[in-house]
PDB file of C-alpha atoms in Angstrom:
ATOM      1  CA  UNK G 718      -8.463 215.476  55.368  1.00  0.00           C
ATOM      2  CA  UNK G 719     -12.001 215.642  57.096  1.00  0.00           C
ATOM      3  CA  UNK G 720     -10.817 217.365  60.448  1.00  0.00           C
ATOM      4  CA  UNK G 721      -9.209 220.084  57.306  1.00  0.00           C
ATOM      5  CA  UNK G 722     -12.495 220.420  55.596  1.00  0.00           C
ATOM      6  CA  UNK G 723     -11.062 219.084  52.232  1.00  0.00           C
ATOM      7  CA  UNK G 724      -8.320 219.547  50.248  1.00  0.00           C
ATOM      8  CA  UNK G 725      -7.839 223.366  50.054  1.00  0.00           C
ATOM      9  CA  UNK G 726      -7.671 223.199  54.048  1.00  0.00           C
ATOM     10  CA  UNK G 727      -5.415 220.533  54.427  1.00  0.00           C
ATOM     11  CA  UNK G 728      -2.664 222.334  52.141  1.00  0.00           C
ATOM     12  CA  UNK G 729      -3.320 225.482  54.271  1.00  0.00           C
ATOM     13  CA  UNK G 730      -2.280 223.695  57.481  1.00  0.00           C
ATOM     14  CA  UNK G 731       0.451 222.280  56.168  1.00  0.00           C
ATOM     15  CA  UNK G 732      -0.741 218.497  56.071  1.00  0.00           C
ATOM     16  CA  UNK G 733      -1.040 218.240  52.154  1.00  0.00           C
ATOM     17  CA  UNK G 734       2.338 217.987  50.177  1.00  0.00           C
ATOM     18  CA  UNK G 735       3.217 216.936  46.969  1.00  0.00           C
ATOM     19  CA  UNK G 736       6.317 213.961  47.057  1.00  0.00           C
ATOM     20  CA  UNK G 737       8.344 212.562  44.178  1.00  0.00           C
ATOM     21  CA  UNK G 738       8.581 209.068  42.795  1.00  0.00           C
ATOM     22  CA  UNK G 739      10.958 208.142  45.102  1.00  0.00           C
ATOM     23  CA  UNK G 740       8.900 208.960  48.418  1.00  0.00           C
ATOM     24  CA  UNK G 741       8.357 205.878  50.580  1.00  0.00           C
ATOM     25  CA  UNK G 742       5.167 205.261  51.513  1.00  0.00           C
ATOM     26  CA  UNK G 743       4.183 205.641  55.210  1.00  0.00           C
ATOM     27  CA  UNK G 744       1.060 203.772  57.215  1.00  0.00           C
ATOM     28  CA  UNK G 745      -1.652 206.210  57.469  1.00  0.00           C
ATOM     29  CA  UNK G 746      -0.872 207.821  54.102  1.00  0.00           C
ATOM     30  CA  UNK G 747      -3.782 209.060  51.609  1.00  0.00           C
ATOM     31  CA  UNK G 748      -2.648 209.020  48.351  1.00  0.00           C
ATOM     32  CA  UNK G 749      -3.910 211.386  45.119  1.00  0.00           C
ATOM     33  CA  UNK G 750      -2.560 210.028  41.674  1.00  0.00           C
ATOM     34  CA  UNK G 751      -1.800 212.651  39.221  1.00  0.00           C
ATOM     35  CA  UNK G 752      -1.506 211.481  35.471  1.00  0.00           C
ATOM     36  CA  UNK G 753      -1.575 212.661  32.441  1.00  0.00           C
ATOM     37  CA  UNK G 754      -3.360 211.189  29.782  1.00  0.00           C
TER      38      UNK G 754
END
C-alpha cells in the first residue's frame, strides 16, 4: 500500500481487489471493511 502510494496506486498495480464474505483471509492481508449504516 505504501509502495503504491495509496489506494489508487494499489488498484492500478492490481494489488487491490474486492472480495465477498466467503473469502478466507491470508496472513499479511490488509482489510478495509465496507458497510452501510
